[in-house]
XYZ file of C-alpha atoms in Angstrom:
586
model
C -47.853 -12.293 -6.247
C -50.252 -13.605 -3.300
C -51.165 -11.404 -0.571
C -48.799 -12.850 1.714
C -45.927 -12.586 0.063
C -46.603 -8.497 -0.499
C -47.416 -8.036 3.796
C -44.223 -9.297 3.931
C -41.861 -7.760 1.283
C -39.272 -6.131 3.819
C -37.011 -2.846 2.083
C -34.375 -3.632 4.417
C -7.982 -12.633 2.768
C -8.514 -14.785 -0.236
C -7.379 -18.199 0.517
C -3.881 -18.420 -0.780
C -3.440 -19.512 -3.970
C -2.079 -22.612 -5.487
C 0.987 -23.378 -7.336
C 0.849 -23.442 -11.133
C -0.926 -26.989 -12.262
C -2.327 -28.265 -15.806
C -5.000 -30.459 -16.151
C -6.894 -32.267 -18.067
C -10.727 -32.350 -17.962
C -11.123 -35.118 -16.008
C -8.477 -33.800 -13.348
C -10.499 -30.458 -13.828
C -13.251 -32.071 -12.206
C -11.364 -33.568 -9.502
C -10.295 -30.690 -8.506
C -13.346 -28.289 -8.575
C -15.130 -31.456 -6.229
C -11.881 -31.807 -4.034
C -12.437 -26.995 -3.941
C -16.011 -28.026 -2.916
C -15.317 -30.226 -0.276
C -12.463 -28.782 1.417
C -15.333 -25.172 1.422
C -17.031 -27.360 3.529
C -14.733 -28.654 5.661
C -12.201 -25.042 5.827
C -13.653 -23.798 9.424
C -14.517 -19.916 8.058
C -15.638 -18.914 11.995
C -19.368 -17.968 11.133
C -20.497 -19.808 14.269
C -18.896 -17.974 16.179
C -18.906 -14.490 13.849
C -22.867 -14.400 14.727
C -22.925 -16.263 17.736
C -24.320 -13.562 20.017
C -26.688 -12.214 17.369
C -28.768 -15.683 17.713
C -29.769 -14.678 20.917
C -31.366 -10.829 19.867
C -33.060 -12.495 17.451
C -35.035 -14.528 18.915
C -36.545 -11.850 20.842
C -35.357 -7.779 19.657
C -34.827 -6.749 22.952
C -34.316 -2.930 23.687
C -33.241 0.099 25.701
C -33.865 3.243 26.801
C -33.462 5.993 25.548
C -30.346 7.119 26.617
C -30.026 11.028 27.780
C -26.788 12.415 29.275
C -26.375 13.656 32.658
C -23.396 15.702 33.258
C -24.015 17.585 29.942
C -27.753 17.636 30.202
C -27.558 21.156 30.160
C -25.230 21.891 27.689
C -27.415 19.756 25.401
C -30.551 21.480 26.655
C -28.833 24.857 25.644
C -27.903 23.452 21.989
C -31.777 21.620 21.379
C -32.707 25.619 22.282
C -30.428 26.376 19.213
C -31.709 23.963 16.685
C -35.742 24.901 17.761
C -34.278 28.386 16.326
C -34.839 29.867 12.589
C -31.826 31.732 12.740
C -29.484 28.742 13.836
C -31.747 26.489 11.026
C -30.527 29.425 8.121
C -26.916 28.761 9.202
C -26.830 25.066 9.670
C -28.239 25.218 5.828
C -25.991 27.534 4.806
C -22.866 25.357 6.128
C -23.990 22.324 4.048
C -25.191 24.309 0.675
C -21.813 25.890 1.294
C -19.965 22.671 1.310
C -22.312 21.399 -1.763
C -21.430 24.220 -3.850
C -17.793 22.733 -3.954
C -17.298 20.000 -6.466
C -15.375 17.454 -4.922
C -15.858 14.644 -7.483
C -13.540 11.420 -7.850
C -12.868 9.039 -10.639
C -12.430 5.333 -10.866
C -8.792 4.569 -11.801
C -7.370 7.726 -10.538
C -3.639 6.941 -9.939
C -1.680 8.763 -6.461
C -2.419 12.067 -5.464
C 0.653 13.369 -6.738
C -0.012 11.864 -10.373
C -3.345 13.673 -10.970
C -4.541 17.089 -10.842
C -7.934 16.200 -10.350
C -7.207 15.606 -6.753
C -6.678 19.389 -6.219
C -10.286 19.727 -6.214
C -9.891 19.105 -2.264
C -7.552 22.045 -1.239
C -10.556 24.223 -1.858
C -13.317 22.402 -0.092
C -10.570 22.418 2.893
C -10.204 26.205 3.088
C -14.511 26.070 3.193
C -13.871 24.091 6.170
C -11.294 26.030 8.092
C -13.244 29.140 7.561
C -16.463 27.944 8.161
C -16.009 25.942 11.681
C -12.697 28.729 13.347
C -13.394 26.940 17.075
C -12.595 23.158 15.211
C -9.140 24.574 13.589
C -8.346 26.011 16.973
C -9.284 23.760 19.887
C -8.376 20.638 17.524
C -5.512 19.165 16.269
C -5.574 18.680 12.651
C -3.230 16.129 10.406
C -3.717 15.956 6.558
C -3.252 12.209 6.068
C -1.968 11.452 2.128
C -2.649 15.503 1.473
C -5.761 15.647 1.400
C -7.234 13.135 4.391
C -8.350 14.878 7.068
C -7.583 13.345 10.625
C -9.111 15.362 13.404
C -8.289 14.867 17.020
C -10.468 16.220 20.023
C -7.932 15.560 22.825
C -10.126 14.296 26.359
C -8.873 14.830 29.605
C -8.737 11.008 30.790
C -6.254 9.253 28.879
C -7.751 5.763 30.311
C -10.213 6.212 28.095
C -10.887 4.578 24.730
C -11.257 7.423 21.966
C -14.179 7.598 19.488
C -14.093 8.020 16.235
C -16.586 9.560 13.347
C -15.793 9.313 9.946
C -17.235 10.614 6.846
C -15.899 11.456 2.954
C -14.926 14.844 1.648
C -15.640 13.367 -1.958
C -18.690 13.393 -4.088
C -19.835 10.374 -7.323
C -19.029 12.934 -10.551
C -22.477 14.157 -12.403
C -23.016 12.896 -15.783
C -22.418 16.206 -18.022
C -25.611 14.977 -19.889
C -27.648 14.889 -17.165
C -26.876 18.262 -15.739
C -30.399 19.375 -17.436
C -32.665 16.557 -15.346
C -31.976 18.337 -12.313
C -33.927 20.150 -11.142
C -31.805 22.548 -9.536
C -28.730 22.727 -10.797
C -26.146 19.733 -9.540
C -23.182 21.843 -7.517
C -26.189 24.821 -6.436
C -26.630 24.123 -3.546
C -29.829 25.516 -3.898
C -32.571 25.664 -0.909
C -36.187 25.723 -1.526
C -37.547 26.291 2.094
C -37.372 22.437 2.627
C -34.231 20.723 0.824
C -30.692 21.158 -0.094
C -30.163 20.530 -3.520
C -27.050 19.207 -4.835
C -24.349 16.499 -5.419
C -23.236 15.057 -1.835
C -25.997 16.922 0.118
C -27.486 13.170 0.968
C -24.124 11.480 0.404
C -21.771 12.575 2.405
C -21.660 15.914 3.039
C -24.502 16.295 4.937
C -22.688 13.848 7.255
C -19.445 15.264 7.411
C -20.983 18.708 7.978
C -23.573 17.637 10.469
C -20.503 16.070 12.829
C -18.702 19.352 12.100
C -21.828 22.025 13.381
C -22.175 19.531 16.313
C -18.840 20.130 17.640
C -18.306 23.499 16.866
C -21.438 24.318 18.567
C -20.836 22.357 21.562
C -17.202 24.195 21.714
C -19.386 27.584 21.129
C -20.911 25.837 24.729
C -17.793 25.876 26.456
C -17.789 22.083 26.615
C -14.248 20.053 26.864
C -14.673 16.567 26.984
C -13.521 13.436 29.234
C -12.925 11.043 26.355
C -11.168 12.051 23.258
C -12.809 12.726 19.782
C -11.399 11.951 16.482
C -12.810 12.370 13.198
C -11.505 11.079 9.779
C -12.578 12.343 6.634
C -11.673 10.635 3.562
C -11.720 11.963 -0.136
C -12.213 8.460 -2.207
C -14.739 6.660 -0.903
C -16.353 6.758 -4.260
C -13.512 4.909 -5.061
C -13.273 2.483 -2.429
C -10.757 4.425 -0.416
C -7.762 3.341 -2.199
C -5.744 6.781 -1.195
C -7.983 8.260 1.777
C -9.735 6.081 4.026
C -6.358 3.112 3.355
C -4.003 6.189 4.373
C -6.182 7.215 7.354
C -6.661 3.528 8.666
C -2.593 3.409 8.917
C -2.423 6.427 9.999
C -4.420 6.179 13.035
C -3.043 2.338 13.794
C 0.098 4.091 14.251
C -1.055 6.580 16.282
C -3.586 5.276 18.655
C -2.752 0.926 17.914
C -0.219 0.541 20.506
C -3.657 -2.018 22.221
C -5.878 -3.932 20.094
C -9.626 -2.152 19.648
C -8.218 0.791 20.203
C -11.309 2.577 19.789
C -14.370 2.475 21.730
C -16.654 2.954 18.698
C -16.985 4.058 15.404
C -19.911 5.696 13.170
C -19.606 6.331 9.695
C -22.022 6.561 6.965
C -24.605 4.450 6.899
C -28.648 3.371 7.945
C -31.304 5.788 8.920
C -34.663 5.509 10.147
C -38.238 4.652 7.823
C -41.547 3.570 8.652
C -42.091 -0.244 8.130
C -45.424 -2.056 9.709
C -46.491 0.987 11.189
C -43.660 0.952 13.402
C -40.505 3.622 13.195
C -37.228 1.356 13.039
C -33.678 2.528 12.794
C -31.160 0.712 11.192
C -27.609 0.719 12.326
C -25.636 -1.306 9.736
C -23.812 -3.668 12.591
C -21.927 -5.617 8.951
C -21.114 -5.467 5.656
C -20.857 -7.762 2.268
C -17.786 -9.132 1.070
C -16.647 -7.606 -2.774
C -15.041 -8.989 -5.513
C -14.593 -7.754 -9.379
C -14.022 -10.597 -11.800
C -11.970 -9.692 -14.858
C -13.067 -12.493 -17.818
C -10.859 -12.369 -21.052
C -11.023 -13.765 -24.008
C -7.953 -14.423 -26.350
C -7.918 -15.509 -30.150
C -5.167 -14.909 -32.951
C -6.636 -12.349 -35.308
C -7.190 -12.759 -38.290
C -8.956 -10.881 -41.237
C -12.860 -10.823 -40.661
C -13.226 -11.851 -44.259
C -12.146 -15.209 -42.989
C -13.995 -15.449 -39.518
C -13.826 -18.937 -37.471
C -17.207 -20.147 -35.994
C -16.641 -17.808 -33.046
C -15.125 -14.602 -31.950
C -13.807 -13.832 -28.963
C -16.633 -11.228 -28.747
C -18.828 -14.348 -29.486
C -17.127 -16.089 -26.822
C -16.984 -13.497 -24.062
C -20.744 -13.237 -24.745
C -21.836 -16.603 -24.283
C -19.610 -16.770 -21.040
C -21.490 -13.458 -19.950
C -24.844 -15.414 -21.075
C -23.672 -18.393 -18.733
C -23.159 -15.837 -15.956
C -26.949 -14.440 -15.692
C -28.318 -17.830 -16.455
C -26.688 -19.089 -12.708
C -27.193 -16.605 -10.320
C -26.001 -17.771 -7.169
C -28.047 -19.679 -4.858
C -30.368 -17.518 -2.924
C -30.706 -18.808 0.966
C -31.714 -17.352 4.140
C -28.927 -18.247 7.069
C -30.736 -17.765 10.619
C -27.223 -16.818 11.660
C -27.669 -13.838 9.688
C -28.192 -9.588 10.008
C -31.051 -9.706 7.511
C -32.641 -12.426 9.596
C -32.416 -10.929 12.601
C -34.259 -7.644 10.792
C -36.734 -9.749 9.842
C -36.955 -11.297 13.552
C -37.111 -7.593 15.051
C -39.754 -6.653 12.224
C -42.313 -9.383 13.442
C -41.451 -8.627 16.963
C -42.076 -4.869 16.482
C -44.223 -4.585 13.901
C -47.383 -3.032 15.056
C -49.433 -3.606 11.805
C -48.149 -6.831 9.997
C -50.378 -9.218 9.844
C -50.612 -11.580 12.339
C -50.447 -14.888 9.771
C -47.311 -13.525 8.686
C -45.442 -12.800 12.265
C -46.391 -16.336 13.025
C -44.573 -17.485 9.563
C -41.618 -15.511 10.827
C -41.192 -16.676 14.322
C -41.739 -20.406 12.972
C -39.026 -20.463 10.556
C -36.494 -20.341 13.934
C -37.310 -23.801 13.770
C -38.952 -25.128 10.577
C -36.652 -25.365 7.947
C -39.810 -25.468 5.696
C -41.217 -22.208 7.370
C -37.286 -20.651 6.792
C -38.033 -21.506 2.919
C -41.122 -20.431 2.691
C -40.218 -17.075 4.428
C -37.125 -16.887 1.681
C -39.018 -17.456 -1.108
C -41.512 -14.442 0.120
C -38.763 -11.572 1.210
C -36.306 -12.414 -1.948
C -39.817 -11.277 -4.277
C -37.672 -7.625 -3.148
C -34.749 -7.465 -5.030
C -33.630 -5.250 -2.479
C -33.889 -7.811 0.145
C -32.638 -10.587 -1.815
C -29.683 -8.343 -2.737
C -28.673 -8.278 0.969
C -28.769 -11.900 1.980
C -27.222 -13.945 -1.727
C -23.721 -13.240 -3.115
C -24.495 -11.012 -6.563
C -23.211 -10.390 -9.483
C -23.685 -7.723 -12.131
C -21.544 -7.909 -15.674
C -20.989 -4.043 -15.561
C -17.970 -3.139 -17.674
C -17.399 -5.072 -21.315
C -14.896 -4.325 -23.975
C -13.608 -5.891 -27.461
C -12.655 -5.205 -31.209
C -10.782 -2.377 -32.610
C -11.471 -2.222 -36.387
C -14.913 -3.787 -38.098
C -12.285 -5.663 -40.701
C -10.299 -7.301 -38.194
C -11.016 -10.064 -36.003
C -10.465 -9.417 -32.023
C -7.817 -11.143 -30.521
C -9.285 -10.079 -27.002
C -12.506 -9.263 -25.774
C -13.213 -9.260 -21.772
C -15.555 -8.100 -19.014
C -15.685 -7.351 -15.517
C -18.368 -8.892 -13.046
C -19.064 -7.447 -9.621
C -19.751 -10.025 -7.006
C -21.160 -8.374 -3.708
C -20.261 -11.748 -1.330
C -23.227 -12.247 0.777
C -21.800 -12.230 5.154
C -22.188 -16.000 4.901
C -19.898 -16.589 2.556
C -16.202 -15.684 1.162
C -13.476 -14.332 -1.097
C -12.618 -17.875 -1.579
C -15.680 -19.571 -2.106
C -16.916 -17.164 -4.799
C -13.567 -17.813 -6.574
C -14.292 -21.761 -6.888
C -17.845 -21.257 -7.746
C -17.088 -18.731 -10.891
C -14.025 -21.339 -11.722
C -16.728 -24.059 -11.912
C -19.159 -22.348 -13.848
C -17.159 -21.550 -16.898
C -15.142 -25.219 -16.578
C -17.412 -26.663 -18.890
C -17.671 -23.812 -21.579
C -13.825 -23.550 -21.828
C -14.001 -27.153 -22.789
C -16.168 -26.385 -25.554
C -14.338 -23.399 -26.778
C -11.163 -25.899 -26.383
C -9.771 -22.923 -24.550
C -6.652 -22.659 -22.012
C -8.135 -22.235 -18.924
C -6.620 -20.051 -16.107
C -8.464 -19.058 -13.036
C -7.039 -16.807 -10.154
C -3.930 -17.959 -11.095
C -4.208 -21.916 -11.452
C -3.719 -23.448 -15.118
C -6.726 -25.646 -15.316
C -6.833 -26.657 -18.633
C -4.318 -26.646 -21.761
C -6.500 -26.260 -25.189
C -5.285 -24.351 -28.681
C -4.375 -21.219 -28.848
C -7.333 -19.498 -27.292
C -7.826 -18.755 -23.831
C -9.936 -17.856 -21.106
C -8.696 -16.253 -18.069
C -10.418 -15.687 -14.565
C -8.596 -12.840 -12.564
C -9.030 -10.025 -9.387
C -9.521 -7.336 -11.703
C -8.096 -4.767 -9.002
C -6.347 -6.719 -6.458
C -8.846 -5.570 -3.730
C -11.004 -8.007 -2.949
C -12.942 -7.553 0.188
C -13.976 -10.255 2.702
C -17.260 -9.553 4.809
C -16.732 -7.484 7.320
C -16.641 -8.671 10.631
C -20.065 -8.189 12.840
C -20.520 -6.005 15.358
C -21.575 -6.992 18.731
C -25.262 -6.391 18.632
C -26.475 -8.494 22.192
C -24.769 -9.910 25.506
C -21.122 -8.875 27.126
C -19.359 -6.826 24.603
C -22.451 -4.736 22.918
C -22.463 -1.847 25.314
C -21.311 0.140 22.272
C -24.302 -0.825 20.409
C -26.226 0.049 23.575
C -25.208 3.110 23.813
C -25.852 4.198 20.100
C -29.543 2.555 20.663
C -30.204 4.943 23.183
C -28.703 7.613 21.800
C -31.076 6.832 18.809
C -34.295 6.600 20.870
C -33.078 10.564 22.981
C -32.447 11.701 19.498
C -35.294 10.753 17.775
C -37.435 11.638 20.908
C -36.167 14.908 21.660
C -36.464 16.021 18.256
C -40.426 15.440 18.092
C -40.868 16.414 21.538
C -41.971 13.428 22.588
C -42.463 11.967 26.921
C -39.748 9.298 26.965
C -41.982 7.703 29.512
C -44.174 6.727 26.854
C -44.019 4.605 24.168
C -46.594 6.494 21.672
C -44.258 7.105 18.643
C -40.874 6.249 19.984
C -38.854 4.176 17.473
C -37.587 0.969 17.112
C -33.664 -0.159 16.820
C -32.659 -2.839 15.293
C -29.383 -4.392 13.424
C -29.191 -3.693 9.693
C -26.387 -3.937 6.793
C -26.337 -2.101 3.141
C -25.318 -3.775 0.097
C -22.599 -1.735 -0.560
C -19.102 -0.616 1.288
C -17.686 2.018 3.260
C -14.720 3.223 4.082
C -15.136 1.243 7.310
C -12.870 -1.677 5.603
C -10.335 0.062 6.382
C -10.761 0.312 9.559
C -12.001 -3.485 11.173
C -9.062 -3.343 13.271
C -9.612 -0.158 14.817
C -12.343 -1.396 17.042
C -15.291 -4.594 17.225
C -17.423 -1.762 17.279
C -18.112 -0.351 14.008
C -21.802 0.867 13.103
C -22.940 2.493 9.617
C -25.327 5.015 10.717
C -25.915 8.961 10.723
C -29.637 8.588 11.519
C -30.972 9.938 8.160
C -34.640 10.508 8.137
C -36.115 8.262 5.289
C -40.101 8.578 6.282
C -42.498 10.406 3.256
C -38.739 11.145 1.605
C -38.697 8.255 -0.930
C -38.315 10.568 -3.658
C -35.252 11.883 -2.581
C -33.995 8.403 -2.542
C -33.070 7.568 -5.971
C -30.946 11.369 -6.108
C -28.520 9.223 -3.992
C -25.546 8.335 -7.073
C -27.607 9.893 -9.692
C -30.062 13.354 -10.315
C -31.646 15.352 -7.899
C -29.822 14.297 -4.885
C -31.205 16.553 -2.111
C -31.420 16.329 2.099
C -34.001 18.079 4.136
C -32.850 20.715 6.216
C -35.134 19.114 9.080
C -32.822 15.844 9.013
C -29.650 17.813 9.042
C -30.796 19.696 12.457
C -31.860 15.568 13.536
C -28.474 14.519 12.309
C -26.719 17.579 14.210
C -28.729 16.883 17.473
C -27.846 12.975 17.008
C -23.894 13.781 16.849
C -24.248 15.831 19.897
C -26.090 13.683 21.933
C -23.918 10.635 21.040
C -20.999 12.480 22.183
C -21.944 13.655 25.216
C -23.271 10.023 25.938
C -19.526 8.674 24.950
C -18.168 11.368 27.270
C -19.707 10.076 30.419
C -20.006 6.551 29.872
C -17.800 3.990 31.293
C -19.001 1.103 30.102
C -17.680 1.075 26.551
């Protein structure tokens, strides 16, 4: 890899279906170009989608930090607290607390009142009501779906828009034979003078908690606020929210949706803050990637294996899977993009990359060559390249009962993560297209998301939603112009935050950070709430600097938080909701 290309490695509803139609190859054709060209022509509202993030990219603007007024001293009184050792024991004691509580959810698991497993949550809420008294007395408190937990602060100014922060109750389970590679054990909660230690101390409990200890302390503070506060806390994000987050999103349409937007903001999980180019940047994640899971399946008659034909449906499925990796989808960088624009606010910000490669950067706003070249560089991270192509990953395959008897069905499930510049739709036609010519071969029936393509023998192949929850990308948050005060406001929350914490002058700029748009390349349980408010930002300002060995714990062993960015995530919460409180802008 040249020298360049490592300065500049940056970490950073389907269209309705068709009636029932049988063709013949040639019409297949036909009708994959005809899918091609109409994608081109179907107006999908990108332009517009990132129309005001054109202008912040081109030059990363940014403000203040942002420090309250009218509750300047009841935040001066809590930043006493957190300098403290004795409130430091008890904030870590909260979230070990909350760690020590398995709260662990399965894919597949059917309704809360099917399953047992769910009752893992009645516990973790007792922890809860015991552990914060002033939040189950001063605030309302609904259990959405039995175990969703919908919060409400009530302000004393109706007029104005209510907030809302969200987090999940539930944890990813711990492989039983892993239990042994931790090292401390998974549900210990253990601390060793510097981290927590456990399952859901990084993700999310450290969230949920952190929002929890802010408002009970600022209640402890005698503080009663102008705008209301509402917090929903799923228990299946894990799972993509199918009974939580999707019961809390109705839930709160009915109560607060009488107006569109009805929220001012919203934070929920998301970005932190690292060290890239020398420079401190925080990354609010202002979108999110589409998501789709393919179900392929194969169909043969059986048969005894004595007598095998010249290919399985194992066979089959394989070389389709084999097609699959051999055409990833098209890798290309949009300029009307998020990962763009943190590339933009990189080169604009970045006090020590190299000066060669800022210039390749800000050319590429207007060189099509330079915009390749820069693609070809960032995409050498798979990270990066993750975030700005549509993906796929073949993660689930199954086939065969018996070694004497031939399979009469074999399939797999691909997960396509649909990069913000494309669709549900579009990555529909393309997988259609790319097995077309393989069914042929196989002189298999061909149905894909429900259109009859081609008639063969007896065998089959068949393209389906495997879940029925395909996701489109999310719509973008207002990042720049009329309509981003929101994102204002959490920028300069994020600068007083960060600032206060370090003791820092906020008159100068020696070691103040940098805040610019960002996206993950996974989900939240924000999907379920897009039309809530066009303010929704991923982001509980997670310090990420010296901790990248924490990092990988995040899904798999040795998950763990520092107690230092839980007091930084508790001093965040408060400070962004005294901001909300007085501002009347958003």
């Amino acid at each position: 890899m040249s020298k360049e290309k490592q300065d500049l490695l940056l970490l950073a509803p389907p269209a309705p279906r068709t009636s029932q139609r049988t063709f013949n190859l040639k019409s297949l054709f036909l009708f994959l170009l005809l899918s091609a060209i109409t994608l081109r022509c179907v107006p999908l509202n990108l332009a517009a989608r990132y129309d005001h993030e054109t202008t912040f990219a081109s030059s990363c603007p940014q403000v203040d930090a942002l420090v309250p007024q009218r509750g300047a001293d009841v935040l001066a009184n809590i930043s006493d607290l957190l300098a403290t050792s004795t409130f430091k024991t008890k904030a870590v004691s909260w979230l070990a607390g909350a760690v020590q509580i398995p709260t662990e959810v399965f894919d597949g698991m059917p309704a809360v009142e099917e399953d047992e497993r769910w009752e893992v949550f009645a516990p973790f809420h007792d922890y809860l009501s015991d552990a914060f008294p002033l939040v189950h007395t001063m605030l309302d408190l609904t259990k959405v779906n039995t175990y969703g937990l919908l919060y409400e602060w009530k302000g004393s100014d109706k007029s104005l828009k209510p907030i809302l922060l969200a987090a999940h109750q539930d944890v990813v389970p711990v492989e039983p034979e892993t239990e042994d590679q931790w090292t401390h054990p998974p549900f210990s909660g253990h601390y060793d003078g510097e981290y927590i230690w456990g399952r859901g101390s990084s993700d999310d409990k450290s969230g949920l908690i952190g929002i929890m200890i802010a408002i009970e302390t600022l209640l402890e503070q005698g503080f009663a606020p102008t705008r209301t506060v509402v917090l929903a806390y799923g228990f299946d994000e894990e799972a993509s929210g199918l009974q939580g987050a999707s019961a809390l999103g109705a839930a709160m349409r009915d109560r607060y949706g009488e107006d569109d937007d009805p929220f001012a903001f919203i934070v929920d999980e998301g970005g932190g803050f690292t060290d890239r180019y020398g420079t401190v940047f925080a990354t609010p994640g202002v979108a999110e990637k589409g998501y789709l899971d393919v179900h392929l399946e194969v169909t043969s008659p059986g048969g005894h294996s004595s007598v095998p034909p010249a290919h399985t449906t194992i066979g089959m499925l394989s070389r389709i899977v084999v097609e699959y990796e051999d055409n990833p989808y098209k890798v290309e960088l949009s300029r009307d993009s998020i990962p763009y624009a943190l590339v933009q606010c990189h080169a604009a910000h970045g006090a020590t990359m190299p000066k060669k490669l800022k210039h390749l950067v800000r050319r590429s706003r207007r060189s099509n060559e330079a915009l390749n070249k820069l693609r070809d560089v960032l995409i050498e991270d798979n990270q990066f390249k993750s975030l700005i192509s549509t993906t796929q990953a073949v993660d689930i395959v199954h086939g065969g009962v018996k070694s004497n008897a031939l399979p009469e069905q074999a399939y797999a499930l691909v997960n396509h993560r649909i990069a913000t510049t494309s669709s549900v739709h579009e990555t529909m036609v393309h997988d259609t297209a790319l097995l077309a010519k393989l069914a042929a071969q196989y002189n298999l029936s061909y149905t894909a998301f429900g259109d009859t393509l081609l008639r063969g023998g007896s065998r089959t192949l068949t393209l389906k939603d495997a879940y029925g929850r395909s996701l489109e990308p999310a719509p973008v948050s207002p990042i720049a112009g009329k309509g981003s005060e929101a994102y204002q406001l959490l920028s300069g929350t994020i600068k007083a935050t960060h600032a206060a914490h370090r003791g820092l002058d906020l008159a100068s700029k020696a070691g103040q950070i940098t805040v610019v748009p960002g996206m993950k390349t996974g989900n939240t349980d924000t999907r379920y709430y897009w039309d809530l408010s066009r303010n929704i930002f991923r982001y509980n300002h997670k310090n990420t600097i010296g901790s990248g060995e924490r990092l990988p714990g995040v899904h798999t062993v040795n998950e763990a938080v520092s107690a230092d960015s839980l007091l930084e995530m508790i001093r965040f919460f408060t400070t962004l909701i005294l901001n909300a409180d007085e501002s009347r802008h958003i």
